Short mmCIF file of C-alpha atoms in Angstrom, two decimals:
data_model
loop_
_atom_site.label_atom_id
_atom_site.label_comp_id
_atom_site.label_asym_id
_atom_site.label_seq_id
_atom_site.Cartn_x
_atom_site.Cartn_y
_atom_site.Cartn_z
CA MET Q 903 0.07 0.08 0.07
CA THR Q 904 1.36 3.40 -0.95
CA GLU Q 905 1.29 6.46 1.17
CA PRO Q 906 -0.49 9.63 -0.08
CA GLY Q 907 1.78 11.64 -2.28
CA GLU Q 908 4.06 8.78 -3.31
CA PHE Q 909 5.38 8.27 -6.81
CA ASP Q 910 4.83 5.23 -9.08
CA ILE Q 911 7.26 5.26 -12.05
CA GLY Q 912 7.28 2.67 -14.73
CA SER Q 913 8.63 2.49 -18.15
CA TYR Q 914 8.26 0.44 -21.49
CA VAL Q 915 10.34 0.36 -24.65
CA ARG Q 916 9.69 -1.51 -27.84
CA PRO Q 917 11.68 -1.72 -31.15
CA ILE Q 918 10.44 -1.03 -34.63
CA GLU Q 919 8.36 -3.91 -35.95
CA GLY Q 920 10.63 -6.69 -37.29
CA GLU Q 921 13.56 -5.96 -35.06
CA TRP Q 922 14.75 -7.14 -31.70
CA LEU Q 923 17.04 -4.28 -30.95
CA THR Q 924 16.03 -0.60 -30.33
CA GLY Q 925 17.56 2.85 -30.50
CA ASP Q 926 15.34 4.26 -27.78
CA ALA Q 927 16.07 4.04 -24.18
CA VAL Q 928 14.69 4.91 -20.80
CA ILE Q 929 16.50 5.77 -17.63
CA VAL Q 930 15.00 6.08 -14.11
CA GLU Q 931 17.71 6.64 -11.41
CA GLU Q 932 16.69 7.52 -7.73
CA LEU Q 933 18.96 10.05 -6.22
CA THR Q 934 19.14 11.34 -2.57
CA ASP Q 935 16.69 14.18 -3.27
CA GLY Q 936 14.65 12.89 -6.01
CA TRP Q 937 14.55 11.03 -9.43
CA PHE Q 938 16.49 11.56 -12.50
CA ILE Q 939 14.28 10.36 -15.58
CA ALA Q 940 15.21 10.40 -19.24
CA VAL Q 941 13.99 9.23 -22.61
CA ILE Q 942 16.47 8.81 -25.39
CA ASP Q 943 15.90 8.41 -29.00
CA VAL Q 944 19.07 7.70 -31.12
CA LEU Q 945 18.79 8.74 -34.79
CA GLY Q 946 17.74 5.71 -36.91
CA HIS Q 947 16.37 2.85 -35.37
CA GLY Q 948 16.73 -0.75 -34.46
CA ALA Q 949 20.08 -2.60 -34.57
CA GLU Q 950 21.76 0.36 -36.41
CA ALA Q 951 20.86 2.66 -33.39
CA ASN Q 952 21.30 0.29 -30.61
CA PRO Q 953 25.04 0.55 -30.00
CA LEU Q 954 24.95 4.27 -29.38
CA ARG Q 955 21.70 3.79 -27.30
CA THR Q 956 23.51 1.33 -25.02
CA GLU Q 957 26.48 3.71 -24.62
CA ILE Q 958 24.28 6.82 -23.76
CA GLN Q 959 22.24 4.72 -21.35
CA SER Q 960 25.28 3.45 -19.54
CA TRP Q 961 26.68 6.83 -19.24
CA LEU Q 962 23.64 8.37 -17.90
CA ASN Q 963 23.29 5.66 -15.33
CA ASP Q 964 26.65 6.56 -14.14
CA HIS Q 965 26.20 10.44 -14.26
CA ALA Q 966 22.58 11.00 -13.36
CA VAL Q 967 22.28 14.24 -11.38
CA SER Q 968 19.62 16.87 -10.53
CA ASP Q 969 21.32 19.56 -12.70
CA ILE Q 970 19.77 18.30 -15.84
CA LEU Q 971 20.76 21.27 -18.08
CA ARG Q 972 24.40 20.80 -17.47
CA LEU Q 973 23.83 17.13 -17.96
CA MET Q 974 22.50 17.64 -21.43
CA GLN Q 975 25.18 19.82 -22.36
CA GLU Q 976 27.72 17.35 -21.32
CA LEU Q 977 25.89 14.57 -23.32
CA HIS Q 978 25.91 16.94 -26.21
CA LYS Q 979 29.50 17.13 -26.33
CA ASN Q 980 30.07 13.37 -25.77
CA LEU Q 981 27.86 12.72 -28.93
CA ILE Q 982 29.79 15.03 -31.43
CA ASN Q 983 30.89 12.87 -34.38
CA THR Q 984 28.32 10.17 -33.53
CA ARG Q 985 24.93 9.71 -35.38
CA GLY Q 986 23.38 11.81 -32.64
CA ALA Q 987 20.15 11.54 -30.47
CA VAL Q 988 17.39 13.51 -29.16
CA ALA Q 989 16.49 13.30 -25.47
CA GLY Q 990 14.19 14.57 -22.65
CA PHE Q 991 15.46 14.78 -19.09
CA CYS Q 992 13.45 15.37 -15.95
CA PHE Q 993 14.42 15.85 -12.37
CA ILE Q 994 11.55 15.37 -9.83
CA ASP Q 995 12.06 16.32 -6.27
CA LYS Q 996 10.26 14.60 -3.35
CA GLY Q 997 7.73 17.29 -3.20
CA GLY Q 998 6.62 16.76 -6.79
CA ARG Q 999 8.27 19.83 -8.47
CA LEU Q 1000 9.55 18.56 -12.02
CA ASN Q 1001 12.22 20.25 -13.98
CA TYR Q 1002 12.46 19.46 -17.68
CA VAL Q 1003 14.83 19.88 -20.47
CA GLY Q 1004 14.33 18.43 -23.99
CA ASN Q 1005 16.20 18.57 -27.29
CA GLY Q 1006 14.44 17.32 -30.22
CA ASN Q 1007 11.14 15.79 -30.72
CA THR Q 1008 10.63 14.12 -27.24
CA VAL Q 1009 7.40 14.91 -25.47
CA ILE Q 1010 6.22 15.42 -21.94
CA ARG Q 1011 2.62 15.90 -20.86
CA LYS Q 1012 0.95 16.14 -17.54
CA ILE Q 1013 -2.61 14.81 -17.46
CA GLY Q 1014 -4.88 15.74 -14.59
CA VAL Q 1015 -6.81 18.74 -13.12
CA ASP Q 1016 -4.39 21.19 -15.08
CA GLU Q 1017 -3.10 19.54 -18.15
CA ARG Q 1018 0.05 20.78 -19.36
CA ARG Q 1019 2.65 20.11 -22.10
CA LEU Q 1020 6.27 21.25 -21.85
CA VAL Q 1021 8.19 22.10 -24.87
CA SER Q 1022 11.49 20.50 -26.15
CA ALA Q 1023 13.92 22.86 -28.15
CA ASP Q 1024 14.73 22.01 -31.87
CA GLY Q 1025 17.98 20.23 -32.45
CA VAL Q 1026 19.88 17.00 -32.15
CA LEU Q 1027 22.48 16.15 -29.51
CA GLY Q 1028 25.82 15.76 -30.99
CA GLN Q 1029 24.89 18.10 -33.74
CA THR Q 1030 22.88 21.23 -32.75
CA MET Q 1031 21.89 21.92 -29.32
CA ARG Q 1032 19.53 24.93 -28.49
CA VAL Q 1033 18.43 24.26 -25.09
CA SER Q 1034 19.23 27.08 -22.57
CA LYS Q 1035 16.95 26.73 -19.69
CA THR Q 1036 14.76 24.03 -18.01
CA ASP Q 1037 10.86 24.41 -17.85
CA THR Q 1038 8.95 23.45 -14.63
CA LEU Q 1039 5.67 21.93 -13.52
CA LEU Q 1040 4.35 20.45 -10.18
CA ILE Q 1041 3.07 17.05 -10.07
CA ASN Q 1042 0.01 16.91 -7.56
CA ILE Q 1043 -1.59 13.90 -5.97
CA GLY Q 1044 -3.72 12.42 -8.74
CA ASP Q 1045 -1.61 13.78 -11.56
CA THR Q 1046 -0.11 11.57 -14.19
CA VAL Q 1047 3.08 12.61 -16.33
CA LEU Q 1048 3.92 10.87 -19.63
CA LEU Q 1049 7.38 11.26 -21.27
CA TYR Q 1050 7.91 9.65 -24.66
CA THR Q 1051 9.85 9.41 -27.83
CA ASP Q 1052 8.44 10.13 -31.34
CA GLY Q 1053 7.72 6.40 -31.70
CA VAL Q 1054 4.32 7.49 -29.84
CA LYS Q 1055 2.03 9.78 -31.59
CA SER Q 1056 2.68 13.29 -30.60
CA HIS Q 1057 -0.99 14.20 -29.88
CA PHE Q 1058 -3.35 11.59 -28.80
CA ASP Q 1059 -6.53 11.78 -26.78
CA ILE Q 1060 -6.13 9.66 -23.70
CA ASN Q 1061 -10.00 9.54 -23.35
CA THR Q 1062 -10.14 6.98 -26.13
CA HIS Q 1063 -8.84 4.42 -23.54
CA PRO Q 1064 -9.42 6.31 -20.22
CA GLU Q 1065 -9.22 2.99 -18.22
CA ILE Q 1066 -5.33 2.98 -18.59
CA LEU Q 1067 -4.99 5.84 -16.34
CA THR Q 1068 -6.12 3.61 -13.54
CA TYR Q 1069 -3.21 1.05 -14.19
CA ARG Q 1070 -0.02 0.99 -12.34
CA ALA Q 1071 2.79 3.06 -13.95
CA ASP Q 1072 4.50 0.10 -15.68
CA ASP Q 1073 1.32 -1.13 -17.31
CA LEU Q 1074 0.21 2.50 -18.24
CA ALA Q 1075 3.58 3.03 -20.17
CA LYS Q 1076 3.15 -0.22 -21.88
CA SER Q 1077 -0.36 0.63 -22.92
CA ILE Q 1078 0.42 4.08 -24.20
CA ILE Q 1079 2.86 2.31 -26.66
CA GLU Q 1080 0.37 -0.45 -27.49
CA TYR Q 1081 -2.48 1.91 -28.27
CA TYR Q 1082 -0.56 5.18 -29.61
CA GLY Q 1083 2.82 3.75 -30.78
CA LYS Q 1084 3.89 3.75 -34.29
CA SER Q 1085 4.95 0.38 -35.82
CA HIS Q 1086 7.39 1.99 -38.18
CA ASP Q 1087 9.59 3.26 -35.27
CA ASP Q 1088 11.12 2.44 -32.08
CA ALA Q 1089 9.20 3.63 -29.22
CA ALA Q 1090 9.71 4.44 -25.40
CA CYS Q 1091 7.37 5.83 -22.63
CA ILE Q 1092 7.91 6.64 -19.04
CA ALA Q 1093 4.84 7.10 -16.82
CA ILE Q 1094 4.93 8.84 -13.51
CA LYS Q 1095 1.85 8.71 -11.17
CA ARG Q 1096 1.62 10.64 -7.91
CA ASN Q 1097 -0.94 8.83 -5.77
#
């Protein structure tokens, strides 16, 4: 049984149809003062994008911090002369304040009483990074936040399958990809629920 205000964080990654390997990744690292959360989408998909995805995921697992803007700047430098990637980074403190920074076509949406969508800057890490600041929102009890790559439709109406909002976070993330994912691309989703 969870206490009021606790977070349920789950994720799901699926490769493009016909592939076993993926260029998308999710990272969820609990830190002393909150959680570092990220989605990564390496340019290309499947087996061709998988080696760089593995490298980025390992690096982020080792370097996860609350200063997500600095972390994204460091990752950008590390990806120069690679195929590149787009990414969305969050840091959520224990009180529910979420800071976000995104580069490329990653999406973050809050679903709840006051629905909100934060904006990612144009660009590709390792090529052109235009991010200069973080954006913030508060996750209240009862809210759900979804962070996903472009293997999921950018705009969808969650009310076409409202029952999935009652699911635990892992099942919710999987359902988002099953219902709204694109078969012609890798897909990754992280669901964050504050109960």
